Amino acid sequence: MAETEVAQVRFGIVGCANIARKVARAINLAPNSILHAVASRSIDKAKRFASDNGLDPRVKIYGSYDQLLDDPSVDAVYMPLPTSLHVHWAVMAAQKGKHVLIEKPTALDVGELDTILEACQSNGLQFMDGSMWLHHPRTVKMKEMLFDSKLLGNVNYIYSTSTTSASPEFFENDIREKGNLDSLGALGDLGWYCLGAVLWAKNYQLPTVVTALPDVTTNSDGVIISFSASIQYTEPSSSGATTNAIIHCSFLADTSMDLTITGSKGSLNLNDFIIPQRESSASFEFTLGAKFVDLHIGWNVKPERVVVNCDELPQEGLMVEEFARVVAGIRTTPGMLLDPKWPEISRKTQMLVDAVKKSVDLGCKPVYF
């Protein structure tokens, strides 16, 4: 092994889902990680994944997940498995001493996620979910502006969407349409982003109440394929200040990835917050102190377009790099602690997913925190 590879975190991919293609590329792009092994339930599928994605011939190919987890050279695993399988395989990975990067949604409910987190923490292992957009430099820049009291002011309203017009084949065959594999459907797959964005905009403060709106659509298996929800914050102060958020997620509408945050002084808006329209750069609009001109025939200001370059690594590469940085520190530095930020973000997002699901099951009644 070359000297520059000594510090690289060696990844194993458990499951050859389509999203694994993107993360395999990211693992090899990140300077502090390398793809060491790939596993599927069949050796033929694992070999096909390696061939289709041009993986290095030195990458180990396994025909079972157990074989990969038993490989002592694997430091960390990426798991793009159906959500119903997460708790079993993530706990097993932790018991085998592997750090866990897991695809969202992290689990079917927060109880399952707590089981995973306990297994990781008790074994001194880092956990992170695959929310790539949080690692983009645009997200960092937006947060700087969002929490600058001279700019946006107090956040009053948040609006977010994640929609895609799925094909007939998707509805027939995709695991996100199968109640026994990924029973959260659009709520877990798309809602994870929008609920996470609301939490992000509120600096991960939990809301007061979550309510599913009565436009929920389910398939014949009872899986949610389209929904909207209201998330409300009431500040614990005499002012009674509130923040209201509305999200809409659907497999039935044209592609959208909107995020709008409106404060007392300004607003922030973008329409590709989950996957930037260009890999090398991304932008958002910021408007400060907007008012109508005389006769209300226009505005006094135009939105400022803020462009953020992402030249070195795409957002998924930055995610892998950050995860590998923490893992490498734990491996090589005595007394290095786990980074609690990432499990906390995952757990709070899962709590909101659970709340929306409970509201749906109760006939769209409010769920209080």
XYZ file of C-alpha atoms in Angstrom:
369
model
C 0.000 0.000 0.000
C 1.353 3.428 -0.900
C 2.439 5.671 1.946
C -0.269 8.233 1.122
C -2.924 5.554 1.597
C -1.940 4.677 5.179
C -4.286 7.231 6.719
C -7.150 6.444 4.344
C -10.323 5.023 5.850
C -11.202 1.761 4.105
C -14.887 1.556 3.222
C -17.105 -1.396 2.545
C -20.425 -0.907 0.754
C -23.172 -3.167 2.092
C -25.779 -3.439 -0.678
C -25.620 -2.458 -4.332
C -28.566 -0.046 -4.543
C -28.502 2.620 -7.242
C -27.448 5.359 -4.792
C -24.371 3.251 -3.962
C -22.955 4.146 -7.392
C -22.828 7.807 -6.376
C -21.286 7.116 -2.974
C -18.730 4.656 -4.381
C -17.524 7.485 -6.632
C -17.482 9.846 -3.641
C -15.429 7.418 -1.538
C -12.780 7.286 -4.240
C -12.849 11.060 -4.795
C -12.348 11.939 -1.136
C -8.618 12.114 -0.330
C -8.906 10.350 3.038
C -10.964 7.311 2.028
C -10.745 4.356 -0.305
C -13.256 1.725 -1.401
C -12.012 -1.613 -0.098
C -14.984 -3.961 -0.549
C -18.496 -4.304 -1.970
C -21.114 -6.833 -0.898
C -24.462 -7.947 -2.251
C -26.700 -10.886 -1.411
C -25.408 -12.516 -4.582
C -21.849 -12.594 -5.850
C -23.054 -12.036 -9.415
C -24.778 -8.779 -8.488
C -21.715 -7.578 -6.589
C -19.453 -8.408 -9.548
C -21.821 -6.613 -11.922
C -21.826 -3.532 -9.682
C -18.029 -3.507 -9.684
C -17.867 -3.903 -13.459
C -20.576 -1.341 -14.258
C -18.901 1.263 -12.064
C -15.331 0.621 -13.144
C -14.107 -0.241 -9.663
C -10.444 -0.949 -9.059
C -9.719 -4.674 -9.519
C -8.274 -4.692 -5.987
C -11.725 -4.002 -4.481
C -12.918 -7.142 -2.676
C -16.201 -8.564 -3.952
C -18.423 -10.463 -1.528
C -21.599 -12.461 -2.101
C -22.993 -11.848 1.385
C -23.118 -8.961 3.830
C -21.652 -11.124 6.596
C -18.493 -11.750 4.598
C -17.838 -8.031 4.238
C -18.476 -7.354 7.936
C -16.027 -10.129 8.826
C -13.287 -8.492 6.730
C -10.829 -7.047 9.297
C -9.523 -4.530 6.760
C -12.882 -2.698 6.527
C -12.894 0.342 8.833
C -16.320 1.727 7.963
C -19.420 0.705 6.046
C -21.853 2.585 3.870
C -25.330 1.007 3.963
C -27.866 1.816 1.224
C -30.189 -1.025 2.286
C -34.009 -1.000 2.515
C -34.983 0.822 5.706
C -36.491 -2.309 7.245
C -33.033 -3.923 7.196
C -31.128 -1.040 8.757
C -31.407 -1.956 12.429
C -30.223 -5.549 11.919
C -27.236 -4.855 9.694
C -26.147 -1.565 11.283
C -26.098 -3.143 14.740
C -24.195 -6.123 13.360
C -21.699 -3.779 11.688
C -21.144 -1.979 14.987
C -20.658 -5.279 16.800
C -17.971 -6.116 14.225
C -16.217 -2.787 14.906
C -17.270 -0.897 11.753
C -18.158 2.797 11.737
C -21.582 3.350 10.147
C -22.572 5.730 7.342
C -26.182 4.836 6.606
C -28.623 5.947 3.952
C -31.690 7.940 4.957
C -34.192 7.376 6.400
C -32.063 5.929 9.166
C -34.752 3.586 10.536
C -38.479 2.876 10.569
C -38.824 4.779 13.857
C -36.749 6.450 16.536
C -36.771 3.314 18.688
C -34.932 1.403 15.967
C -32.538 4.292 15.459
C -31.783 4.392 19.189
C -30.828 0.710 18.999
C -28.377 1.528 16.187
C -26.962 4.562 17.979
C -26.475 2.622 21.201
C -24.591 -0.111 19.329
C -22.312 2.465 17.719
C -21.695 4.485 20.864
C -21.037 1.467 23.098
C -18.429 0.238 20.634
C -16.786 3.661 20.176
C -17.937 4.016 16.557
C -19.046 7.061 14.570
C -22.548 7.246 13.061
C -23.744 9.536 10.272
C -26.657 9.485 7.855
C -26.387 10.178 4.131
C -27.848 13.710 4.011
C -25.368 15.038 1.478
C -26.719 18.584 1.170
C -25.672 19.424 4.739
C -22.019 19.154 3.656
C -22.204 21.490 0.645
C -20.351 24.819 1.076
C -23.546 26.582 -0.052
C -25.279 25.193 3.032
C -22.458 26.545 5.199
C -22.757 29.983 3.565
C -26.544 30.050 3.943
C -26.246 29.220 7.619
C -23.775 32.074 8.143
C -26.290 34.492 6.661
C -29.268 32.847 8.324
C -27.876 33.392 11.807
C -26.489 36.871 11.202
C -28.906 39.006 13.219
C -28.280 41.970 10.902
C -29.555 40.083 7.853
C -32.525 37.708 8.014
C -33.707 38.509 11.511
C -36.032 36.126 13.351
C -37.189 33.216 11.201
C -40.974 33.440 10.770
C -41.761 31.056 7.935
C -40.164 28.071 6.179
C -41.396 26.376 3.021
C -39.816 23.280 1.532
C -40.655 20.737 -1.161
C -39.153 17.529 -2.464
C -41.105 16.054 -5.353
C -40.450 13.828 -8.333
C -42.723 12.392 -11.006
C -42.087 8.668 -10.633
C -42.472 6.222 -13.506
C -44.933 3.303 -13.652
C -41.937 0.982 -13.170
C -41.066 2.827 -9.956
C -44.531 2.321 -8.525
C -44.460 -1.334 -9.537
C -40.967 -2.352 -8.458
C -39.172 0.186 -6.251
C -38.583 -0.749 -2.614
C -39.931 2.657 -1.553
C -43.341 1.407 -2.675
C -43.173 -1.842 -0.697
C -44.648 -1.894 2.789
C -42.419 -4.763 3.920
C -39.200 -3.083 2.762
C -39.537 0.705 3.077
C -42.910 1.383 4.640
C -42.253 5.121 5.125
C -42.367 5.718 1.349
C -42.211 9.378 0.354
C -42.190 10.404 4.013
C -38.884 8.665 4.665
C -37.280 9.200 1.288
C -38.295 12.776 0.448
C -39.664 14.019 3.758
C -36.322 13.373 5.449
C -34.830 16.256 3.457
C -37.613 18.756 4.056
C -38.042 17.982 7.742
C -34.265 18.121 8.092
C -34.238 21.518 6.378
C -36.800 22.867 8.857
C -34.700 21.652 11.773
C -31.566 23.079 10.152
C -33.200 26.504 9.744
C -34.196 26.446 13.427
C -30.722 25.359 14.564
C -32.086 21.907 15.433
C -34.634 23.123 17.928
C -37.558 20.693 18.088
C -40.978 22.139 17.180
C -44.032 22.512 19.364
C -46.462 20.643 17.145
C -46.451 18.687 13.875
C -49.573 18.059 11.818
C -50.011 16.117 8.603
C -52.339 17.925 6.207
C -55.345 16.059 4.755
C -53.868 15.594 1.276
C -52.129 12.301 2.072
C -52.029 9.777 -0.762
C -51.098 6.141 -0.196
C -50.703 3.177 -2.522
C -52.512 -0.150 -2.259
C -49.883 -1.305 0.267
C -50.623 1.637 2.551
C -47.301 3.327 1.765
C -47.321 7.147 1.638
C -46.593 8.407 -1.881
C -47.581 12.049 -1.358
C -48.136 14.234 1.706
C -47.907 17.711 3.185
C -47.284 18.712 6.778
C -47.260 21.751 9.033
C -44.512 22.220 11.609
C -45.039 24.949 14.188
C -42.714 26.526 16.726
C -44.036 28.635 19.594
C -41.225 30.296 21.495
C -41.321 29.848 25.289
C -41.488 33.555 25.995
C -44.023 36.251 26.720
C -43.725 37.461 23.142
C -45.462 34.330 21.857
C -43.339 34.474 18.701
C -43.989 31.647 16.262
C -42.337 30.025 13.298
C -44.529 28.176 10.844
C -43.220 25.677 8.299
C -45.012 23.899 5.464
C -43.508 20.988 3.570
C -44.795 19.021 0.584
C -43.271 15.753 -0.630
C -44.558 13.587 -3.440
C -43.767 10.908 -6.005
C -46.612 12.349 -8.118
C -45.364 15.831 -9.087
C -42.642 17.266 -11.286
C -39.152 17.590 -9.797
C -38.778 20.266 -7.134
C -36.336 20.825 -4.281
C -37.439 24.193 -2.933
C -36.380 25.861 0.277
C -37.572 29.316 1.292
C -36.832 30.872 4.665
C -38.483 34.173 5.529
C -37.396 36.281 8.475
C -38.382 39.599 9.995
C -35.800 41.469 7.871
C -35.123 39.359 4.797
C -35.622 36.085 2.975
C -33.546 33.300 1.475
C -34.648 31.163 -1.438
C -33.352 28.304 -3.600
C -34.932 25.630 -5.777
C -32.287 22.882 -5.719
C -31.313 22.548 -2.075
C -30.997 18.737 -2.079
C -29.082 18.232 -5.335
C -27.549 21.362 -6.879
C -28.299 21.841 -10.565
C -24.539 21.988 -11.206
C -21.969 19.904 -9.372
C -19.196 22.512 -9.412
C -21.193 25.477 -8.078
C -24.529 26.338 -6.504
C -26.448 29.485 -5.727
C -29.271 30.941 -3.684
C -31.138 34.239 -3.612
C -31.145 36.583 -0.664
C -33.477 39.556 -0.333
C -33.057 42.183 2.379
C -35.634 44.828 3.317
C -37.958 44.290 0.351
C -40.857 46.740 0.030
C -43.233 47.788 -2.740
C -42.543 50.982 -4.642
C -45.124 53.716 -5.067
C -48.462 52.486 -6.486
C -47.306 48.922 -5.765
C -46.063 48.454 -9.318
C -42.793 46.794 -8.355
C -40.255 46.152 -5.637
C -37.625 48.487 -4.252
C -34.886 45.814 -4.369
C -33.956 42.810 -6.458
C -32.870 39.515 -4.887
C -29.104 39.172 -4.567
C -27.810 35.966 -6.161
C -25.084 34.385 -4.049
C -22.903 31.855 -5.887
C -20.832 29.319 -3.959
C -18.214 27.234 -5.762
C -17.727 23.571 -5.000
C -14.584 22.908 -7.006
C -12.640 20.420 -4.933
C -15.279 17.789 -4.141
C -19.009 17.353 -4.805
C -21.263 17.385 -1.748
C -21.282 13.599 -1.423
C -17.470 13.642 -1.519
C -17.434 16.266 1.228
C -19.796 14.079 3.275
C -17.470 11.090 2.941
C -14.429 13.265 3.671
C -15.979 14.587 6.892
C -17.065 11.126 8.023
C -13.621 9.677 7.236
C -11.929 12.580 9.061
C -13.790 11.734 12.263
C -13.217 7.995 11.834
C -9.496 8.466 11.203
C -9.214 10.642 14.296
C -10.892 8.005 16.442
C -8.591 5.313 15.034
C -5.327 7.186 15.364
C -5.719 9.641 18.237
C -5.929 8.266 21.793
C -8.907 9.722 23.617
C -10.479 11.150 20.453
C -14.222 11.393 21.045
C -17.064 10.595 18.689
C -18.703 13.607 17.026
C -22.180 13.747 18.650
C -23.513 16.285 16.170
C -24.331 13.802 13.426
C -26.249 11.251 15.521
C -28.183 14.124 17.127
C -29.188 15.540 13.730
C -30.324 12.098 12.585
C -32.298 11.428 15.742
C -34.155 14.748 15.672
C -34.993 14.285 11.990
C -36.269 10.773 12.726
C -38.413 12.202 15.538
C -40.102 14.557 13.067
C -40.616 11.722 10.571
C -42.244 9.710 13.362
C -44.452 12.659 14.291
C -45.743 13.105 10.738
C -46.398 9.352 10.469
C -48.279 9.381 13.782
C -50.342 12.357 12.635
C -51.225 10.549 9.400
C -52.220 7.434 11.347
C -54.408 9.553 13.657
C -56.296 11.069 10.722
C -54.129 14.203 10.472
C -54.451 15.211 14.112
C -51.694 17.326 15.698
C -48.776 15.624 17.432
C -47.195 17.643 20.218
C -43.594 17.577 21.420
